[in-house]
Tab-separated table of C-alpha atoms and ligand atoms in Angstrom:
chain	number	residue	atom	x	y	z
A	1275	MET	CA	-0.417	121.840	190.691
A	1276	THR	CA	2.049	121.163	188.247
A	1277	LYS	CA	5.437	120.969	188.329
A	1278	THR	CA	8.554	122.970	187.038
A	1279	ILE	CA	11.718	121.523	186.155
A	1280	LEU	CA	14.622	122.779	185.132
A	1281	VAL	CA	16.277	120.610	182.089
A	1282	THR	CA	20.056	121.156	181.520
A	1283	GLY	CA	21.229	120.279	178.202
A	1284	GLY	CA	17.494	120.554	176.717
A	1285	ALA	CA	18.299	121.147	173.015
A	1286	GLY	CA	20.688	117.916	173.036
A	1287	PHE	CA	20.311	114.422	171.511
A	1288	ILE	CA	19.223	113.198	174.940
A	1289	GLY	CA	17.667	116.478	176.965
A	1290	SER	CA	15.844	117.066	174.159
A	1291	HIS	CA	13.577	113.998	174.199
A	1292	THR	CA	13.496	114.015	177.950
A	1293	ALA	CA	11.706	117.251	177.874
A	1294	VAL	CA	8.893	116.346	175.518
A	1295	GLU	CA	8.068	113.327	177.646
A	1296	LEU	CA	8.114	115.833	180.961
A	1297	LEU	CA	5.896	118.036	178.777
A	1298	GLN	CA	3.691	115.455	178.004
A	1299	ARG	CA	2.999	114.500	181.721
A	1300	ASP	CA	1.973	118.201	181.918
A	1301	TYR	CA	6.015	118.789	183.535
A	1302	ASP	CA	5.851	122.757	182.623
A	1303	VAL	CA	9.824	122.613	181.008
A	1304	VAL	CA	12.677	125.251	181.819
A	1305	ILE	CA	15.259	124.517	179.387
A	1306	ALA	CA	19.156	125.982	179.710
A	1307	ASP	CA	21.349	125.362	176.978
A	1308	ASP	CA	24.417	127.399	175.456
A	1309	LEU	CA	23.267	125.827	172.178
A	1310	SER	CA	27.322	125.171	172.002
A	1311	ASN	CA	26.158	121.312	170.145
A	1312	SER	CA	22.842	121.667	169.690
A	1313	SER	CA	20.545	123.172	167.814
A	1314	ALA	CA	17.841	126.215	169.124
A	1315	LYS	CA	14.891	124.675	166.308
A	1316	ALA	CA	15.436	121.756	168.545
A	1317	ILE	CA	13.494	123.763	171.450
A	1318	ASP	CA	11.092	124.394	169.037
A	1319	VAL	CA	9.887	121.076	168.135
A	1320	VAL	CA	10.046	119.864	171.216
A	1321	SER	CA	7.792	122.472	172.256
A	1322	SER	CA	5.505	121.231	169.494
A	1323	LEU	CA	5.711	117.370	170.737
A	1324	GLY	CA	4.927	118.343	174.039
A	1325	GLY	CA	1.356	119.345	174.013
A	1326	GLY	CA	0.583	119.796	177.973
A	1327	GLY	CA	3.382	121.955	180.190
A	1328	ASN	CA	4.876	125.795	179.313
A	1329	VAL	CA	8.347	125.782	177.996
A	1330	ALA	CA	10.584	128.576	179.120
A	1331	PHE	CA	14.363	128.485	177.140
A	1332	HIS	CA	16.808	130.553	178.247
A	1333	LYS	CA	20.661	131.034	176.676
A	1334	VAL	CA	23.023	130.559	179.195
A	1335	ASP	CA	26.488	129.329	179.431
A	1336	LEU	CA	26.395	127.484	183.199
A	1337	THR	CA	29.694	128.124	184.244
A	1338	ASP	CA	28.706	131.898	184.878
A	1339	GLU	CA	27.116	131.209	188.354
A	1340	SER	CA	25.157	134.734	188.387
A	1341	LEU	CA	23.008	133.279	185.600
A	1342	VAL	CA	22.243	130.068	187.290
A	1343	ALA	CA	20.915	131.841	190.017
A	1344	GLU	CA	18.967	133.774	187.874
A	1345	LEU	CA	17.539	130.367	186.238
A	1346	PHE	CA	16.234	129.876	190.181
A	1347	ASP	CA	15.042	133.267	190.745
A	1348	GLU	CA	12.951	133.819	188.043
A	1349	HIS	CA	11.245	130.280	188.175
A	1350	PRO	CA	9.790	128.303	190.488
A	1351	ILE	CA	12.024	125.330	189.843
A	1352	GLU	CA	11.473	122.099	191.716
A	1353	ALA	CA	13.571	120.072	190.430
A	1354	VAL	CA	16.752	119.858	187.692
A	1355	VAL	CA	17.771	117.067	185.424
A	1356	HIS	CA	21.444	117.847	184.342
A	1357	PHE	CA	22.773	116.808	180.864
A	1358	ALA	CA	24.635	119.228	180.084
A	1359	GLY	CA	28.079	118.942	179.548
A	1360	LEU	CA	31.126	118.217	176.958
A	1361	LYS	CA	30.754	114.511	176.294
A	1362	ALA	CA	33.634	113.510	172.975
A	1363	VAL	CA	36.013	111.798	174.778
A	1364	GLY	CA	39.117	112.087	172.257
A	1365	GLU	CA	38.427	115.835	172.439
A	1366	SER	CA	38.607	115.325	176.399
A	1367	VAL	CA	41.769	113.579	175.846
A	1368	GLU	CA	42.999	116.802	174.218
A	1369	LYS	CA	41.859	119.544	176.392
A	1370	PRO	CA	41.356	118.307	179.857
A	1371	ILE	CA	40.804	121.847	181.077
A	1372	HIS	CA	37.893	122.816	179.296
A	1373	TYR	CA	36.298	119.706	179.918
A	1374	TYR	CA	37.364	119.939	183.916
A	1375	ARG	CA	35.985	123.683	183.227
A	1376	THR	CA	32.767	123.409	181.352
A	1377	ASN	CA	31.316	119.863	183.265
A	1378	LEU	CA	32.898	120.223	186.845
A	1379	ILE	CA	32.052	123.530	187.267
A	1380	SER	CA	28.460	124.389	185.508
A	1381	THR	CA	27.777	121.443	187.693
A	1382	MET	CA	29.022	122.718	191.616
A	1383	ASN	CA	27.186	125.965	190.369
A	1384	LEU	CA	24.094	124.361	190.078
A	1385	LEU	CA	24.087	122.263	192.627
A	1386	SER	CA	25.352	125.486	195.117
A	1387	GLN	CA	22.315	127.460	193.574
A	1388	MET	CA	20.206	124.507	194.328
A	1389	ALA	CA	20.768	124.363	198.168
A	1390	ASN	CA	20.522	128.172	198.140
A	1391	HIS	CA	17.060	128.202	196.652
A	1392	GLN	CA	16.031	124.898	198.908
A	1393	VAL	CA	15.698	122.487	195.302
A	1394	TRP	CA	16.983	119.069	196.479
A	1395	ASP	CA	15.916	116.929	193.653
A	1396	PHE	CA	19.085	116.249	191.109
A	1397	VAL	CA	18.726	114.127	188.119
A	1398	PHE	CA	22.479	113.662	186.595
A	1399	SER	CA	23.345	112.244	183.279
A	1400	SER	CA	26.041	110.310	183.582
A	1401	SER	CA	27.419	107.168	181.641
A	1402	ALA	CA	28.732	103.564	181.377
A	1403	THR	CA	31.863	105.530	180.690
A	1404	VAL	CA	32.361	105.459	184.850
A	1405	TYR	CA	32.677	101.587	184.486
A	1406	GLY	CA	36.089	101.826	182.347
A	1407	THR	CA	37.086	98.870	181.704
A	1408	PRO	CA	35.083	96.318	182.984
A	1409	GLU	CA	35.761	93.255	184.663
A	1410	GLN	CA	32.398	91.399	184.971
A	1411	LEU	CA	29.393	91.376	182.237
A	1412	PRO	CA	26.767	92.303	182.153
A	1413	ILE	CA	27.514	95.249	184.580
A	1414	PRO	CA	25.913	95.703	187.891
A	1415	GLU	CA	25.768	99.582	189.878
A	1416	THR	CA	28.706	97.870	192.183
A	1417	ALA	CA	31.189	97.111	190.290
A	1418	PRO	CA	34.595	98.640	190.680
A	1419	THR	CA	34.363	102.103	188.427
A	1420	GLY	CA	37.346	104.109	187.099
A	1421	ALA	CA	37.761	106.106	184.433
A	1422	THR	CA	40.194	106.254	181.353
A	1423	ASN	CA	39.657	109.283	180.234
A	1424	PRO	CA	39.108	113.430	181.485
A	1425	TYR	CA	35.320	113.132	179.844
A	1426	GLY	CA	35.064	109.673	181.704
A	1427	ARG	CA	36.679	111.475	185.188
A	1428	THR	CA	34.214	113.938	185.462
A	1429	LYS	CA	31.308	111.804	185.640
A	1430	LEU	CA	33.041	110.218	188.003
A	1431	MET	CA	33.973	113.221	190.026
A	1432	ILE	CA	30.410	114.759	189.175
A	1433	GLU	CA	29.057	111.031	190.859
A	1434	GLU	CA	31.186	111.540	193.517
A	1435	ILE	CA	30.322	115.221	194.554
A	1436	CYS	CA	26.455	114.263	194.551
A	1437	GLN	CA	28.010	110.991	196.860
A	1438	ASP	CA	29.434	113.678	198.977
A	1439	LEU	CA	26.585	116.291	199.733
A	1440	ALA	CA	23.635	113.455	200.285
A	1441	ALA	CA	26.183	112.420	202.645
A	1442	ALA	CA	26.066	115.704	204.364
A	1443	ASP	CA	22.587	116.885	204.112
A	1444	ASP	CA	19.521	114.480	204.639
A	1445	ARG	CA	17.492	116.965	202.075
A	1446	TRP	CA	19.492	115.706	198.788
A	1447	ARG	CA	17.300	113.427	196.668
A	1448	MET	CA	19.758	112.226	193.662
A	1449	SER	CA	20.034	109.703	191.226
A	1450	LEU	CA	22.586	109.103	188.699
A	1451	LEU	CA	22.059	107.471	185.953
A	1452	ARG	CA	24.403	105.352	183.730
A	1453	TYR	CA	23.455	105.160	180.065
A	1454	PHE	CA	25.000	102.607	177.817
A	1455	ASN	CA	24.825	103.587	173.942
A	1456	PRO	CA	21.319	106.115	173.342
A	1457	VAL	CA	20.479	105.321	170.026
A	1458	GLY	CA	17.340	106.149	167.762
A	1459	ALA	CA	15.192	108.994	167.419
A	1460	HIS	CA	10.901	110.530	168.313
A	1461	ALA	CA	8.709	108.214	166.415
A	1462	SER	CA	7.619	112.423	164.661
A	1463	GLY	CA	10.764	111.721	162.690
A	1464	GLN	CA	11.131	115.210	163.467
A	1465	LEU	CA	13.536	115.340	166.846
A	1466	GLY	CA	16.867	113.053	167.024
A	1467	GLU	CA	20.592	112.920	166.577
A	1468	ASP	CA	22.237	116.010	164.737
A	1469	PRO	CA	26.071	115.509	165.275
A	1470	ARG	CA	28.402	118.651	164.536
A	1471	GLY	CA	31.184	117.744	161.742
A	1472	ILE	CA	31.833	113.983	161.930
A	1473	PRO	CA	30.253	111.602	163.858
A	1474	ASN	CA	32.069	110.027	166.849
A	1475	ASN	CA	29.660	107.494	167.807
A	1476	LEU	CA	28.490	104.713	165.840
A	1477	VAL	CA	24.792	105.194	164.398
A	1478	PRO	CA	25.056	109.028	163.538
A	1479	PHE	CA	27.607	108.120	161.264
A	1480	VAL	CA	25.822	104.200	159.729
A	1481	MET	CA	23.021	106.647	159.413
A	1482	GLN	CA	24.893	109.246	157.245
A	1483	VAL	CA	26.129	106.886	155.118
A	1484	ALA	CA	22.776	105.073	154.059
A	1485	VAL	CA	21.242	108.906	153.431
A	1486	GLY	CA	24.690	109.605	151.425
A	1487	ARG	CA	26.509	112.493	153.255
A	1488	ARG	CA	29.293	110.092	153.546
A	1489	ASP	CA	31.097	106.864	151.663
A	1490	LYS	CA	31.540	104.533	153.669
A	1491	LEU	CA	31.825	103.461	157.709
A	1492	GLN	CA	34.923	102.619	159.876
A	1493	VAL	CA	34.889	99.274	161.673
A	1494	PHE	CA	37.036	99.629	164.502
A	1495	GLY	CA	38.325	96.320	165.106
A	1496	GLY	CA	37.306	92.816	163.676
A	1497	ASP	CA	38.882	90.402	165.821
A	1498	TRP	CA	37.786	91.756	169.292
A	1499	ASP	CA	36.555	88.649	171.362
A	1500	THR	CA	32.684	88.930	170.381
A	1501	HIS	CA	30.445	86.340	168.481
A	1502	ASP	CA	31.697	88.760	164.976
A	1503	GLY	CA	34.658	90.250	165.696
A	1504	SER	CA	33.027	93.559	166.303
A	1505	GLY	CA	32.574	95.796	169.674
A	1506	VAL	CA	29.406	94.547	171.519
A	1507	ARG	CA	27.266	97.056	173.021
A	1508	ASP	CA	24.072	98.135	174.950
A	1509	TYR	CA	22.343	100.402	172.615
A	1510	ILE	CA	19.185	101.937	174.066
A	1511	HIS	CA	16.504	103.804	172.456
A	1512	VAL	CA	16.582	107.422	172.978
A	1513	VAL	CA	13.165	107.534	174.664
A	1514	ASP	CA	13.169	104.591	176.501
A	1515	LEU	CA	15.796	106.592	177.997
A	1516	ALA	CA	14.165	109.629	178.308
A	1517	ALA	CA	10.925	107.652	180.365
A	1518	GLY	CA	13.995	106.446	182.529
A	1519	HIS	CA	14.427	109.955	183.654
A	1520	LEU	CA	11.121	110.422	184.639
A	1521	ALA	CA	10.752	107.085	186.538
A	1522	ALA	CA	14.327	108.341	188.338
A	1523	LEU	CA	12.141	111.837	188.664
A	1524	GLU	CA	9.141	110.491	190.105
A	1525	THR	CA	10.791	107.989	192.767
A	1526	LEU	CA	13.541	110.250	194.115
A	1527	SER	CA	13.830	109.635	197.762
A	1528	GLU	CA	16.735	110.800	200.562
A	1529	GLY	CA	20.403	109.720	199.536
A	1530	CYS	CA	21.599	109.476	196.201
A	1531	GLU	CA	21.292	106.429	193.928
A	1532	ALA	CA	23.462	105.008	190.888
A	1533	TYR	CA	21.143	103.289	188.200
A	1534	ASN	CA	21.903	101.060	184.798
A	1535	LEU	CA	19.797	102.238	182.598
A	1536	GLY	CA	20.680	99.555	179.302
A	1537	THR	CA	17.978	97.377	178.025
A	1538	GLY	CA	20.710	94.094	178.873
A	1539	ASN	CA	21.042	93.134	174.848
A	1540	GLY	CA	24.313	93.169	173.003
A	1541	SER	CA	24.675	94.071	169.969
A	1542	SER	CA	28.063	94.330	167.286
A	1543	VAL	CA	29.155	96.580	164.959
A	1544	LEU	CA	28.274	94.252	161.757
A	1545	ASP	CA	24.493	93.406	163.849
A	1546	ILE	CA	23.934	97.357	163.486
A	1547	ILE	CA	25.034	97.316	160.049
A	1548	SER	CA	23.026	94.640	158.747
A	1549	THR	CA	20.108	95.712	160.602
A	1550	ALA	CA	20.470	99.687	159.718
A	1551	GLU	CA	20.652	98.149	155.922
A	1552	GLN	CA	17.547	96.031	156.093
A	1553	VAL	CA	15.162	98.924	157.730
A	1554	SER	CA	16.412	102.085	155.224
A	1555	GLY	CA	16.615	99.565	151.942
A	1556	LYS	CA	20.160	101.627	151.145
A	1557	SER	CA	23.847	99.636	151.176
A	1558	ILE	CA	26.609	100.400	153.912
A	1559	PRO	CA	29.762	99.771	152.616
A	1560	TYR	CA	32.730	99.404	155.471
A	1561	ASP	CA	35.948	98.655	155.967
A	1562	ILE	CA	37.154	96.924	158.630
A	1563	VAL	CA	40.349	98.803	160.274
A	1564	GLU	CA	42.788	98.546	163.736
A	1565	ARG	CA	40.750	99.551	167.048
A	1566	ARG	CA	40.413	102.886	167.975
A	1567	SER	CA	42.531	103.584	171.083
A	1568	GLY	CA	40.268	102.908	174.409
A	1569	ASP	CA	37.254	100.886	172.808
A	1570	ILE	CA	36.395	97.743	175.068
A	1571	ALA	CA	35.752	93.918	173.688
A	1572	THR	CA	31.997	94.816	175.288
A	1573	SER	CA	29.685	96.756	176.990
A	1574	LEU	CA	26.899	95.677	178.463
A	1575	ALA	CA	24.073	96.710	181.328
A	1576	ASP	CA	22.498	94.630	184.514
A	1577	PRO	CA	19.308	96.674	183.884
A	1578	SER	CA	17.549	94.950	187.183
A	1579	LYS	CA	18.140	97.486	189.668
A	1580	ALA	CA	16.269	99.636	187.619
A	1581	ASN	CA	13.640	97.656	186.235
A	1582	GLN	CA	13.087	96.568	189.923
A	1583	GLU	CA	13.468	100.349	191.797
A	1584	LEU	CA	12.185	102.644	189.249
A	1585	GLY	CA	9.736	100.745	188.067
A	1586	TRP	CA	11.289	101.400	184.336
A	1587	ARG	CA	12.540	99.011	181.634
A	1588	ALA	CA	13.434	99.543	178.362
A	1589	ASP	CA	11.081	97.668	175.541
A	1590	ARG	CA	12.682	98.837	171.971
A	1591	ASN	CA	14.052	96.272	170.078
A	1592	LEU	CA	17.727	97.230	167.786
A	1593	GLU	CA	14.836	97.014	164.835
A	1594	ALA	CA	12.756	99.554	166.226
A	1595	MET	CA	15.678	101.754	167.020
A	1596	LEU	CA	16.890	102.407	163.577
A	1597	THR	CA	13.621	102.307	162.245
A	1598	ASP	CA	13.546	105.671	164.272
A	1599	SER	CA	17.221	106.820	163.881
A	1600	TRP	CA	16.368	106.153	159.712
A	1601	ARG	CA	13.346	108.100	159.851
A	1602	TRP	CA	14.510	110.954	161.167
A	1603	GLN	CA	18.089	110.985	159.311
A	1604	SER	CA	16.167	110.385	156.292
A	1605	MET	CA	13.714	113.168	157.008
A	1606	ASN	CA	16.673	115.512	157.750
A	1607	PRO	CA	19.475	114.490	156.047
A	1608	MET	CA	21.563	117.182	157.503
A	1609	GLY	CA	20.263	117.481	161.260
A	1610	PHE	CA	18.575	120.486	162.009
A	1611	ALA	CA	20.565	122.328	159.484
A	1612	ASP	CA	17.030	121.162	157.477
A	1613	SER	CA	14.488	122.436	159.133
A	1614	SER	CA	12.631	125.952	158.441
A	1615	ASP	CA	13.572	128.589	160.315
B	2092	UFG	N1	32.606	102.402	166.069
B	2092	UFG	C1	32.768	101.865	164.364
B	2092	UFG	N2	33.002	102.770	164.398
B	2092	UFG	C2	32.743	104.231	164.180
B	2092	UFG	C3	32.585	104.393	165.696
B	2092	UFG	C4	32.268	103.531	166.255
B	2092	UFG	O1	32.913	100.745	164.662
B	2092	UFG	O2	32.729	105.083	163.216
B	2092	UFG	C5	32.482	101.375	167.293
B	2092	UFG	C6	33.178	101.332	168.305
B	2092	UFG	O3	34.142	100.748	168.309
B	2092	UFG	C7	31.936	100.596	169.275
B	2092	UFG	C8	31.108	100.428	168.879
B	2092	UFG	O4	31.098	100.803	167.721
B	2092	UFG	O5	32.665	99.382	169.469
B	2092	UFG	C9	29.628	101.863	169.775
B	2092	UFG	O6	30.926	102.786	169.410
B	2092	UFG	P1	30.547	104.226	169.726
B	2092	UFG	O7	31.634	105.465	170.105
B	2092	UFG	O8	29.092	104.725	168.916
B	2092	UFG	O9	30.139	103.908	171.225
B	2092	UFG	P2	30.835	103.678	172.335
B	2092	UFG	O10	30.630	102.563	173.038
B	2092	UFG	O11	32.599	104.021	172.063
B	2092	UFG	O12	30.902	105.073	173.790
B	2092	UFG	C10	30.029	105.513	174.069
B	2092	UFG	C11	29.723	106.986	175.090
B	2092	UFG	C12	30.570	107.519	175.646
B	2092	UFG	C13	30.936	106.635	176.887
B	2092	UFG	C14	31.374	105.407	175.975
B	2092	UFG	C15	31.181	104.283	177.581
B	2092	UFG	O13	29.332	107.623	173.806
B	2092	UFG	O14	30.251	108.673	175.530
B	2092	UFG	O15	30.434	104.936	175.641
B	2092	UFG	O16	30.668	104.249	177.919
B	2092	UFG	F1	31.993	107.443	176.929
C-alpha cells in the first residue's frame, strides 16, 4: 500500500531533495509550502525527478490552522516530515516575534491537527544550532543544549514540545533530526540551493563567486583555533541528508528521539575554497575579515547514534558535495529564475 507523506517546506532546499527520495521509494507526497523563501519551479523538478509516487502541492501558510486541517481532510496522510520554517540567524535577532510566530505556531498547528486526524509519525527538521556553543567535539546527542539566537531557540522549543507530547501520549513516534551543514545538490543539476538575496551561508556564496555573480568572498575570521585559522564545520551532502529522513521515517518507534545528521568530518572555510576552485576550475577571490558575531570555531557531529539506530551513514565526501553544488550553480547561475516556466 502506498503511503502518503506530508512534506512541509517541500519546495525548499532540503525538503525538495527529501521529496525526490520519497517519491523514488514510491511514497506519495503532499507538499505544503508558502513559497516565501522557495520557488514553485522546484515542485515541477521534484515531480519530474521523483518518478514513482504522486505529488500534490498546496501553497499554504501553516500558521492558519484551518488550512492545516484541510490538508489532513483532503489527503490520507500517514506521516509528516516538517521542514517549513524561517532559518536566517541574523534576521531572527532583528525580528524575533516573526520567528516565534512563524516557526512555533505553524508547528503547533501541525501537531494538533495530526493528533485530531490520528496521525502520530513525525520527523522534524532540527539543527546542530541546538547545541549552542559546544563544550565537547565531536558533539553527541547527549551534549547540553542551549540556543544563542531566536532562530535556534525556536528549534529547541519545538524539540521540547515534541518531547512533552511523546511523554503525554505514547502513540507519538517522533524523530528530531539535528542537521550539521547541508550543502551539495541533486546529481541531475536541476535541483539545488537558491537563496534569496545575499546568501547567508558559505557554500552558496562561494558558488555565486565562482559563477561570477559576486566578486569576492569574505572569510569570517582567520584566527580561530583550527588547523588553518578559519572556521571548521561538518558539511553534509543534501542527498545523504535526505536519505537520513527516509531512514528516520522507516525506523520510527514509540517516543521521541534526537539524531545528529552529519559526517563526523570537519572542513575549514579555506578547505571549502580550495576544493571549490578545484572542482569548478574557477578562482575564488577572498579577504579574511573580522569574525562574524555568534560564530564558533568548530562544529562537528558524532553521527554514531544515527549510524547504529537508523542504519544510515553519510558517505559523499567534500569533493562530491562541491562538484554537485557547482553543477547546479553553473547550469542555473540565477537559480530557479533560470528555468523555463
Ligand atoms: N563563512 C564565511 N563567509 C561567509 C559565510 C560563512 O567565512 O560569507 C564561514 C562562517 O564563519 C563559518 C562557515 O563559513 O565558519 C559556515 O558558515 P554558514 O553560515 O554556512 O553555516 P553556520 O555553521 O554558521 O550555520 C549553520 C546553519 C544555521 C545553524 C548553524 C548552527 O546555516 O542554520 O549552522 O547549527 F544555525
